[in-house]
Coordinates of C-alpha atoms in Angstrom, one line a residue:
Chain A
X1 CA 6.0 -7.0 -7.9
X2 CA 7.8 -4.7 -5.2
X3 CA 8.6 -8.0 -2.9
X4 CA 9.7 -11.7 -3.5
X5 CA 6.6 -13.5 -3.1
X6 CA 7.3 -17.7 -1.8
X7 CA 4.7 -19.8 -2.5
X8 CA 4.6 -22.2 0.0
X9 CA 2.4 -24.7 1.4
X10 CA -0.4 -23.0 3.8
X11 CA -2.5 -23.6 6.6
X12 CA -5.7 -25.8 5.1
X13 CA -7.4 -25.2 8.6
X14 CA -6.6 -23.7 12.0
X15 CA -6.7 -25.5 15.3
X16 CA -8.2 -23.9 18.6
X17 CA -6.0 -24.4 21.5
X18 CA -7.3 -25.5 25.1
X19 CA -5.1 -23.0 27.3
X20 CA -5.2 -21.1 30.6
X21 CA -3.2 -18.4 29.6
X22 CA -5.3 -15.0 32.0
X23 CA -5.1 -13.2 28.5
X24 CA -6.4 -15.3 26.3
X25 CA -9.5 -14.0 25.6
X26 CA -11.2 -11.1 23.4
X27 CA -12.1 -8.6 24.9
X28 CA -11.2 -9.4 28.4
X29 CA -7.7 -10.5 28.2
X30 CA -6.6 -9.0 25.7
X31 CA -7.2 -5.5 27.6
X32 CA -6.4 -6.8 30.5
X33 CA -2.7 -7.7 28.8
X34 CA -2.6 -3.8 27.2
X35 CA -3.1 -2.4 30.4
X36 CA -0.3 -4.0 31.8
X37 CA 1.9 -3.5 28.9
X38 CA 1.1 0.1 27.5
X39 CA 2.1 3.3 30.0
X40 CA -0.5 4.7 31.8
X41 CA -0.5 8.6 29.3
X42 CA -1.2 5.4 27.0
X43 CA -4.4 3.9 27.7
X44 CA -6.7 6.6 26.3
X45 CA -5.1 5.6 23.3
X46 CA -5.8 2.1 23.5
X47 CA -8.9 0.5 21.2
X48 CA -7.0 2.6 18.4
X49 CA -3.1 1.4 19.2
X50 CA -3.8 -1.9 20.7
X51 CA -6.3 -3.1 17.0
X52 CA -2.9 -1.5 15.2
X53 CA -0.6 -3.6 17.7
X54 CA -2.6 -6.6 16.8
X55 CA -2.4 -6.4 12.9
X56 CA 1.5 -5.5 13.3
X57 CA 1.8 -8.8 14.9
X58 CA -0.6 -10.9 12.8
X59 CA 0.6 -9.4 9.4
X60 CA 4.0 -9.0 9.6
Chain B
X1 CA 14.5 21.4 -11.0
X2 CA 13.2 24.7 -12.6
X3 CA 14.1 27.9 -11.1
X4 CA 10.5 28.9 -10.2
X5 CA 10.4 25.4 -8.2
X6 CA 14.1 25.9 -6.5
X7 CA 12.9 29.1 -5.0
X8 CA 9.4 28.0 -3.8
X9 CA 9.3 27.2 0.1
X10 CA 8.3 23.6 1.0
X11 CA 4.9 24.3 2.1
X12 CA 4.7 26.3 -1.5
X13 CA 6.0 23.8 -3.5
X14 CA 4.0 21.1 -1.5
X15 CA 0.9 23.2 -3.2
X16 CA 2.5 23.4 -6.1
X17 CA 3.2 19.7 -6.9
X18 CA 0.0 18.7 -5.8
X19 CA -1.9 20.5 -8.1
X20 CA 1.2 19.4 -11.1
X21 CA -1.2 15.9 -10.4
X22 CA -4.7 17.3 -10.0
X23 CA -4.4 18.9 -13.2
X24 CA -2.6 15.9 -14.8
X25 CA -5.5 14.1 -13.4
X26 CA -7.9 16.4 -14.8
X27 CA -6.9 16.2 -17.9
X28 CA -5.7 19.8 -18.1
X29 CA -1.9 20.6 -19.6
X30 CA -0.3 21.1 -16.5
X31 CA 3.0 22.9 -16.1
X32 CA 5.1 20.4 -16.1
X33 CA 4.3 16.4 -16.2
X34 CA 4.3 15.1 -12.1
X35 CA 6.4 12.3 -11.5
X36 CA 5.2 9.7 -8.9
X37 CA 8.4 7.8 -7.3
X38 CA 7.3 4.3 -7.0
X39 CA 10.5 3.5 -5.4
X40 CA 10.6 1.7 -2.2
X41 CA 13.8 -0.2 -1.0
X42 CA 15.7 0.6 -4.0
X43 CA 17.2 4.0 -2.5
X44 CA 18.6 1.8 0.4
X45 CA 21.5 0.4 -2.1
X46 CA 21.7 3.5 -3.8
X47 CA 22.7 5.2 -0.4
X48 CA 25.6 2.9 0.1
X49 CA 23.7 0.1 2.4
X50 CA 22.0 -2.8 2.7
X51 CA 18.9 -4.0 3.3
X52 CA 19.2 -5.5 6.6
X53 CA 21.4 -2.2 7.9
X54 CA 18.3 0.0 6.8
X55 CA 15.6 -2.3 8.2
X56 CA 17.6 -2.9 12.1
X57 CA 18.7 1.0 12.2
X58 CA 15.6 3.9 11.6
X59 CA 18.9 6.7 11.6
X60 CA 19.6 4.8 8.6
X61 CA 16.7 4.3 7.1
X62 CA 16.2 7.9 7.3
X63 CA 19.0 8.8 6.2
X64 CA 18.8 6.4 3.1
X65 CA 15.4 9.0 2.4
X66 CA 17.0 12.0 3.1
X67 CA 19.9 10.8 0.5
X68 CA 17.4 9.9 -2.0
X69 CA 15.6 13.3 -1.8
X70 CA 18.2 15.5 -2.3
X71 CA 19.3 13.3 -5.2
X72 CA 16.2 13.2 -7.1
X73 CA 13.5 15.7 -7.4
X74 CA 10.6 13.1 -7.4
X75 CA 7.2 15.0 -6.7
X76 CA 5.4 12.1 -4.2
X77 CA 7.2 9.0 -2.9
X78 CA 5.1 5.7 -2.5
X79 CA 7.4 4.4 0.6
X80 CA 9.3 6.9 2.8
X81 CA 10.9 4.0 4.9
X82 CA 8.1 3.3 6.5
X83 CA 7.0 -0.1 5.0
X84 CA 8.3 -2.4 7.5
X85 CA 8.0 -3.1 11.5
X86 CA 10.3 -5.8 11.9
X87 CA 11.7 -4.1 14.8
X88 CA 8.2 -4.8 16.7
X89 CA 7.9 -8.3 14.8
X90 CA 11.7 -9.4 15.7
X91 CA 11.1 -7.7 19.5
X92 CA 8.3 -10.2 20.0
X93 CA 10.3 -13.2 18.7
X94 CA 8.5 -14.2 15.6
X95 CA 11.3 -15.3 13.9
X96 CA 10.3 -17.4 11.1
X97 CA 7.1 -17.7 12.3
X98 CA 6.8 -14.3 10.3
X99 CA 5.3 -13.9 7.1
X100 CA 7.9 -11.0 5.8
X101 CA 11.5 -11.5 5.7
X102 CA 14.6 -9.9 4.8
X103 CA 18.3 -10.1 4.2
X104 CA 21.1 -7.7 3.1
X105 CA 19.6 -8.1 -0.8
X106 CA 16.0 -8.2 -0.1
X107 CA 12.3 -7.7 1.5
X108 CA 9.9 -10.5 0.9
X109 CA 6.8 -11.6 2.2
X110 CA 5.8 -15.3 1.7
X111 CA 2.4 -16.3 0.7
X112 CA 0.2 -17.0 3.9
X113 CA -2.9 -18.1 5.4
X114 CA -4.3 -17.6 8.4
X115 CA -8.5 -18.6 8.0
X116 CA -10.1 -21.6 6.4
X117 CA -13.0 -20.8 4.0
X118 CA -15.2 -21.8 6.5
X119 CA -14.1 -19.1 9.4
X120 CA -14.0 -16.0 7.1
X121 CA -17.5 -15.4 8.6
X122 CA -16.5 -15.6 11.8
X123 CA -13.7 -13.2 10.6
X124 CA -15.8 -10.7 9.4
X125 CA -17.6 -11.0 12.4
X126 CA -15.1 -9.4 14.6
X127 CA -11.6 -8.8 12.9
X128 CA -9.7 -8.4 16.3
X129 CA -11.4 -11.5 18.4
X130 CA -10.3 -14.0 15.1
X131 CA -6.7 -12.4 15.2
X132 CA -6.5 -13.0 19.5
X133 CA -8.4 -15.7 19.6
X134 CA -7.4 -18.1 16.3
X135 CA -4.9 -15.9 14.3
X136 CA -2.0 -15.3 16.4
X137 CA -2.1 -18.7 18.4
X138 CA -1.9 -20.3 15.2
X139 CA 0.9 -18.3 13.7
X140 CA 2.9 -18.6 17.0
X141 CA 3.3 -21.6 18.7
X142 CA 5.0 -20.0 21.5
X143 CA 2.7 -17.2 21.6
X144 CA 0.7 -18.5 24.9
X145 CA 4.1 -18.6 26.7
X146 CA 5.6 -15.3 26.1
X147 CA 7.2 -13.7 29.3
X148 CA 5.8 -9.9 30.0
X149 CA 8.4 -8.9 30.0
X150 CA 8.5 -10.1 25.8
X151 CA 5.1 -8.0 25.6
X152 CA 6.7 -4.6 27.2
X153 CA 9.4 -4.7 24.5
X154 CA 7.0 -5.4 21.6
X155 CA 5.1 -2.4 23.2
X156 CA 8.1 -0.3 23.4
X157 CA 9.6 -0.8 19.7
X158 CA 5.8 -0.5 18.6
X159 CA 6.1 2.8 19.8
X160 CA 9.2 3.9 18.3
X161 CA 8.0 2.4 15.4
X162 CA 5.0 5.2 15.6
X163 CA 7.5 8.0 16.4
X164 CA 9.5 7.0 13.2
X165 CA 6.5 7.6 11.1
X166 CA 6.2 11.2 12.7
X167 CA 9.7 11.8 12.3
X168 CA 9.8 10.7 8.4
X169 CA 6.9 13.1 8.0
X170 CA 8.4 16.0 9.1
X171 CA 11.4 14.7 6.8
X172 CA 9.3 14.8 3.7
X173 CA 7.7 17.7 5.1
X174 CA 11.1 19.6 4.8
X175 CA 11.5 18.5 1.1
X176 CA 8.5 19.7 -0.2
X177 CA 7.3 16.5 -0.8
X178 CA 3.2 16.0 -1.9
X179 CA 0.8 13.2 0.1
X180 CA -0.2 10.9 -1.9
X181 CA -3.8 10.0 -0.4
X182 CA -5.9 10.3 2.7
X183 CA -7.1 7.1 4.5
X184 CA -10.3 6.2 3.6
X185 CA -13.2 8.0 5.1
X186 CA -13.8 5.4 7.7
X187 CA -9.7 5.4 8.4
X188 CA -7.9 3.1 7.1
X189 CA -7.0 1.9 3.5
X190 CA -9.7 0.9 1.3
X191 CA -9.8 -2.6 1.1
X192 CA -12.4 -4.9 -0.8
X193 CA -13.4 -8.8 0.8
X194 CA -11.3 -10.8 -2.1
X195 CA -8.2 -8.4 -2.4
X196 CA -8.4 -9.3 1.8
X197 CA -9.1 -12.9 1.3
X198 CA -6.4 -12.8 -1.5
X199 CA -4.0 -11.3 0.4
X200 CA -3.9 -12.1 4.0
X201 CA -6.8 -14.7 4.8
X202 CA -6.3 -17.4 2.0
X203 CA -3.3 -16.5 0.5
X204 CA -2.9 -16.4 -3.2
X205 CA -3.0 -20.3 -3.9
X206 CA -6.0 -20.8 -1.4
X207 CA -8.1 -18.2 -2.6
X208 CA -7.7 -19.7 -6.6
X209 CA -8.3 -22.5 -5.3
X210 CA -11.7 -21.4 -3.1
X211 CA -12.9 -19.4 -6.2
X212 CA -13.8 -23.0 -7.8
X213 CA -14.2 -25.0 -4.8
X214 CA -16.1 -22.7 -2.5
X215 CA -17.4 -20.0 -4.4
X216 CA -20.9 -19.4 -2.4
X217 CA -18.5 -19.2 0.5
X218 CA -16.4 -16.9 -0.6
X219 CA -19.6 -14.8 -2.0
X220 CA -20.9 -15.2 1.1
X221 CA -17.7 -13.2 2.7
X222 CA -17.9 -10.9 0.1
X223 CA -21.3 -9.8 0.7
X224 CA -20.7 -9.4 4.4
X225 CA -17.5 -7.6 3.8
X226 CA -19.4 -5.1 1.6
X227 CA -22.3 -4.3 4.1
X228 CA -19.4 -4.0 6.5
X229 CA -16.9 -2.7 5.3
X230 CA -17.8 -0.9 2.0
X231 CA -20.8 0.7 2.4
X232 CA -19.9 2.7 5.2
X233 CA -17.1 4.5 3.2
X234 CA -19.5 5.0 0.4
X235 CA -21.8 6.7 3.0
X236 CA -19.0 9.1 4.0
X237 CA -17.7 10.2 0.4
X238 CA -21.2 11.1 -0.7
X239 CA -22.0 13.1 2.7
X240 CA -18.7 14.5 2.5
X241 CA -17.5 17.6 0.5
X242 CA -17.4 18.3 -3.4
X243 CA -14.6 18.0 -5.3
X244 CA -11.0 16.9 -4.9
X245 CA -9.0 17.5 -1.7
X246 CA -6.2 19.5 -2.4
X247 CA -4.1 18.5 0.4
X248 CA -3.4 15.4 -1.5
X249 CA -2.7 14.2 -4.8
X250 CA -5.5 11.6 -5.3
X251 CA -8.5 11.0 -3.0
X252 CA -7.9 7.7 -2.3
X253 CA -5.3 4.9 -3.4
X254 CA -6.3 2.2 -4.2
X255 CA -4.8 -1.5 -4.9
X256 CA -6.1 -4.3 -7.3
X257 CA -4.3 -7.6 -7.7
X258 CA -7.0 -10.0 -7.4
X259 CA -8.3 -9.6 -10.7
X260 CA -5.2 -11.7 -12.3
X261 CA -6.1 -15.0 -11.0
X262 CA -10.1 -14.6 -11.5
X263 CA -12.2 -15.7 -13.9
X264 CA -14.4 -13.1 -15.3
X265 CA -17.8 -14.3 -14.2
X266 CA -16.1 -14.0 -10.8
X267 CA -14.2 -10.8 -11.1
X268 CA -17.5 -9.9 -11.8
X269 CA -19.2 -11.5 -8.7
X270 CA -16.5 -11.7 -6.5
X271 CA -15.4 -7.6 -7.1
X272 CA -16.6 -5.3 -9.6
X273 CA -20.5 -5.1 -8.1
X274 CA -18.8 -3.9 -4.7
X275 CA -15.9 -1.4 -6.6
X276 CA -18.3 -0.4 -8.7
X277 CA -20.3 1.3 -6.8
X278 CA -17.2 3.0 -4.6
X279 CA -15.6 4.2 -8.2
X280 CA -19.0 5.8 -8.6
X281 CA -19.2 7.5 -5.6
X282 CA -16.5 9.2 -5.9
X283 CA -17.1 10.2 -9.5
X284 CA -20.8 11.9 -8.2
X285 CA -17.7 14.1 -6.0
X286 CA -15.9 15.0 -8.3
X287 CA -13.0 13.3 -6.8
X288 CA -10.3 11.1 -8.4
X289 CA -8.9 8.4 -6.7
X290 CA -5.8 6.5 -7.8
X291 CA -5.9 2.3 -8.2
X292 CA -3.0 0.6 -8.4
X293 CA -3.7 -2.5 -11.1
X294 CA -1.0 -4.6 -10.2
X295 CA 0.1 -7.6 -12.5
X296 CA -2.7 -6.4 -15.6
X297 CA -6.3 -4.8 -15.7
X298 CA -6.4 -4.9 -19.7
X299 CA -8.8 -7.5 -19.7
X300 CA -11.1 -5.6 -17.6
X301 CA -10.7 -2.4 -19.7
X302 CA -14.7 -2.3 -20.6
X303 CA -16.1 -2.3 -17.3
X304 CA -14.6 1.3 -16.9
X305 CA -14.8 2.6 -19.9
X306 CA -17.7 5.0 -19.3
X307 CA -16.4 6.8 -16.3
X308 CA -16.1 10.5 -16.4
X309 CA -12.6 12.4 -17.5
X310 CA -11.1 13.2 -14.1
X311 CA -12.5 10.4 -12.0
X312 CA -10.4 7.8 -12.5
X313 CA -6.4 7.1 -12.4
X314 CA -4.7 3.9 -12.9
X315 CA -1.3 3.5 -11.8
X316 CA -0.5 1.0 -14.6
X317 CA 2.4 -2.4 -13.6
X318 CA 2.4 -5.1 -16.6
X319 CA -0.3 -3.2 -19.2
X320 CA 1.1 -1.2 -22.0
X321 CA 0.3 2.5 -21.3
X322 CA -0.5 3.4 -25.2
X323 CA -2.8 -0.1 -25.2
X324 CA -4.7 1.2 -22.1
X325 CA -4.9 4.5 -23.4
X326 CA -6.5 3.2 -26.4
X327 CA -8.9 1.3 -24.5
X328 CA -9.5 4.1 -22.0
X329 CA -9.4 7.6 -23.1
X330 CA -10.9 8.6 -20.0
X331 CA -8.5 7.1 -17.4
X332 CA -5.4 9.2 -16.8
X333 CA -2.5 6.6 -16.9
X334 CA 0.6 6.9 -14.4
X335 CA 3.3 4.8 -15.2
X336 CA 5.2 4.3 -18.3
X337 CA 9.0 3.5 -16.8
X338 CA 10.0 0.1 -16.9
X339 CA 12.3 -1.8 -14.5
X340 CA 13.6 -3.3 -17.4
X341 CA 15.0 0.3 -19.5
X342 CA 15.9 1.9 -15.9
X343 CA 17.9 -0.9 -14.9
X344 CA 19.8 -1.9 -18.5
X345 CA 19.8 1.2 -20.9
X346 CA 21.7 4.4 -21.4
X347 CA 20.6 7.7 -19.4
X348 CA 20.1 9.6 -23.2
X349 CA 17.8 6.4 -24.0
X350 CA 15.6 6.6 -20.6
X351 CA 15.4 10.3 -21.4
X352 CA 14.4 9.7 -25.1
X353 CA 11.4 7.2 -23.7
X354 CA 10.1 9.8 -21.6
X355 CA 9.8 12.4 -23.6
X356 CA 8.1 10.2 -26.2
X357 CA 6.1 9.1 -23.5
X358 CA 5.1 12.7 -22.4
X359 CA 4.7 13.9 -25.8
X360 CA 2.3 11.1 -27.1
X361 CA 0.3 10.5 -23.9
X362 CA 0.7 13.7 -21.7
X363 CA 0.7 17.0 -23.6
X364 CA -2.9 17.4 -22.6
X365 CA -3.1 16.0 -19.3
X366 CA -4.3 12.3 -18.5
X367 CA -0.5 11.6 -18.0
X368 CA 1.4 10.9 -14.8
X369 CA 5.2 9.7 -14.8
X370 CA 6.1 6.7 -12.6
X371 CA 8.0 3.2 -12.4
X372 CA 5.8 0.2 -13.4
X373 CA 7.7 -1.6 -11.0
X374 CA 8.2 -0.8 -6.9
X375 CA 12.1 -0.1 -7.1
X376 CA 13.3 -2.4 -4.6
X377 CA 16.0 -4.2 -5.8
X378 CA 19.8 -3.1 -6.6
X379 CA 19.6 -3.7 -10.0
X380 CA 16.0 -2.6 -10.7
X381 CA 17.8 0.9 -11.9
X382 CA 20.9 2.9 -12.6
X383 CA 21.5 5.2 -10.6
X384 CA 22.8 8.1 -13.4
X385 CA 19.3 6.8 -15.5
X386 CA 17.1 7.7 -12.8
X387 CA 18.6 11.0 -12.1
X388 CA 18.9 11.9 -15.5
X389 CA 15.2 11.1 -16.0
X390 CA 14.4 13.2 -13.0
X391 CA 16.4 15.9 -14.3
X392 CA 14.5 15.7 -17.6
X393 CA 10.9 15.5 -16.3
X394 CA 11.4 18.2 -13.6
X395 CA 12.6 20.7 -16.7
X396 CA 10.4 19.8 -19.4
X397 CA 7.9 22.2 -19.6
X398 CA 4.5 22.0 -21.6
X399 CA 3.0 23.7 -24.2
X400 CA -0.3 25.3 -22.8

């Protein structure tokens, strides 16, 4: 195997979180949140770089 | 290198080196036996630095590619520095929070979970909602209070991140280098519900663990992932063209890990009636696609053993390449260096293992050279034992 590989303890089950953040829903926030975030020669761009932005951040 | 090689133009010996594997692959004596560079941090050490110096610095990491490339005349390179987007990660805080790691010696990746058996329908459901909605609150406990002005510096080292992969391909672009394999037809890499589950969803122990516990679950998954996922790529290979793509080596890569901790009744359940029916698409093409059997695929040997000459490729890890060419006459094997002779023996001995391996398993095509092992560590080869192996392999020309 290419990388070292812990085995640790992981999440048995996930917990949803009562918040108010504006963004945090799916679709709505989240493009909301792009928009503000990604330059405006960007956006057409933005179903393709925001799903990659996303799996960046929840796979790395 | 060979003469006729030095003096080709990149684009030239681009073409040139790809079809080195397409007749390899095709079980026709090609000129010379291709040699796939399964080498990945490795070439960091062996251009003076460290891992963390590569991984905070993209000159660097470019430069550790550039150094490699005009060292060793490798035909395709599995990682051109690409593998890693800490900068983004580390720009958005996610600190240990992150399932990858590194430090001057080393890139790891813990094992990690983030969906309980029972939510990998509504993960399937829509893969972007779960990771908003569940995944990344979960992972980050800080993630509802990042400032915007956190998310505008995510965004920017996201971009250079993107710029650095345009910039490495011109780099490999300028060396002659061949592409591996396209993205699947639906974009993408081609993926399967239990190598997901395996490595992402559940994480290793989880999914052993769901594979007794939860299996009409996990089927359940499986079958949705298929009709989802799967069958639209099917769909698009057998609409699509004839033959192989020659602006690649392969037509598709491939990775299979999931097979070492099942069963076989569910290896068979959980995996081969959903591969099965890809493999066979593409073999109706005409195409070959290349599948990485990480850890061992030995034990699965028989459930490919009538595929056509020329539609299958299996870049080979813990198996014995004369065992699996036993087994499988018709599967062409790329491997056959080990971590273990790179990194301990003499440059005459790696040399004298290649050329027995080329001699008994590639004078007639069906043969690819490569590492069993992703280089990555400073001791996972010698320096003088890879280049002489290069050296040998890029000279040694075949008998037609």
């Amino acid at each position: 195997m290419a990388d070292e590989i812990k085995v640790e303890e992981v999440a048995e089950e996930t917990e949803e979180k009562k918040v108010d953040w504006p963004y945090a829903s799916y679709p709505e926030g989240y493009n909301k949140l792009l928009n503000k975030i990604m330059p405006f020669w960007a956006r057409p761009a933005k179903k393709m770089m925001g799903a990659l932005l996303i799996r960046v951040l929840v796979d790395g | 290198m060979r003469e006729i090689e030095k003096n080709m133009k990149p684009k030239e010996l681009k073409a040139y080196r790809t079809k080195l594997f397409r007749d390899a692959e095709q079980w026709k004596t090609p000129d010379r036996i291709p040699h796939y560079g399964n080498i990945v941090t490795w070439k960091v050490f062996d251009a003076g630095y460290t891992i963390d110096q590569a991984m905070q610095n993209f000159d660097i990491m470019k430069e550790t590619v550039e150094v490699f490339l005009s060292k060793y005349p490798i035909d395709v390179l599995i990682d051109v520095g690409i593998r890693n987007q800490f900068n983004v990660t580390e720009a958005f805080g996610m600190g240990e929070n992150g399932y990858y790691y590194y430090d001057k010696e080393v890139v790891g990746i813990n094992d990690h979970a983030y969906c309980p058996v029972d939510r990998l329908m509504e993960y399937i459901e829509d893969k972007n909602k779960y990771a908003w909605e569940v995944a990344l609150p979960n992972k980050i406990p800080d993630f509802y209070d990042k400032p915007m002005e956190v998310w505008k510096k995510t965004w920017d080292e996201y971009w250079k991140y993107i710029m650095f992969i345009f910039k490495m391909n011109k780099v490999t672009g300028a060396y002659g280098l061949a592409s591996g394999a396209p993205n699947n037809p639906m974009k993408g890499t081609i993926n399967f519900g239990v190598e997901e589950a395996e490595s992402n969803l559940l994480g290793i122990k989880n999914l052993s663990i769901a594979a007794r516990r939860n299996f009409d679950q996990l089927k359940e998954f499986c079958d949705a992932w298929n009709e989802k996922e799967t069958k639209p790529i099917i769909a698009k290979i057998l609409e699509g063209e004839d033959g192989p793509d020659m602006k690649y080596c392969f037509d598709a890569s491939l990775i299979m890990l999931s097979q070492n901790i099942l069963n076989p009744k569910q290896f068979n359940e959980l995996y081969w009636c959903y591969l099965e029916p890809l493999l066979k698409a593409y073999e109706q093409k005409g195409k070959c696609p290349r599948i990485f059997t990480e850890g061992k695929i030995d034990m699965y040997a028989d459930h490919f053993a009538d595929f056509k000459k020329g539609s299958l490729a299996f870049h080979l890890e813990n198996d014995d390449p004369w065992a699996i060419r036993e087994a499988l006459p018709n599967v062409c094997i790329i491997g056959g260096l080990t971590t273990a002779l790179l990194g301990t023996a003499t440059p005459d001995e790696c040399v004298a293992y290649t050329q027995k391996l080329i001699d008994e398993l590639g004078s007639e095509g069906g043969f690819i050279l490569s590492e069993d092992k992703m280089l990555s560590y400073r001791n996972d080869c010698k320096a003088e034992n890879l280049k002489a192996v290069c050296e040998f392999v890029s000279n040694y020309e075949l008998k037609k």
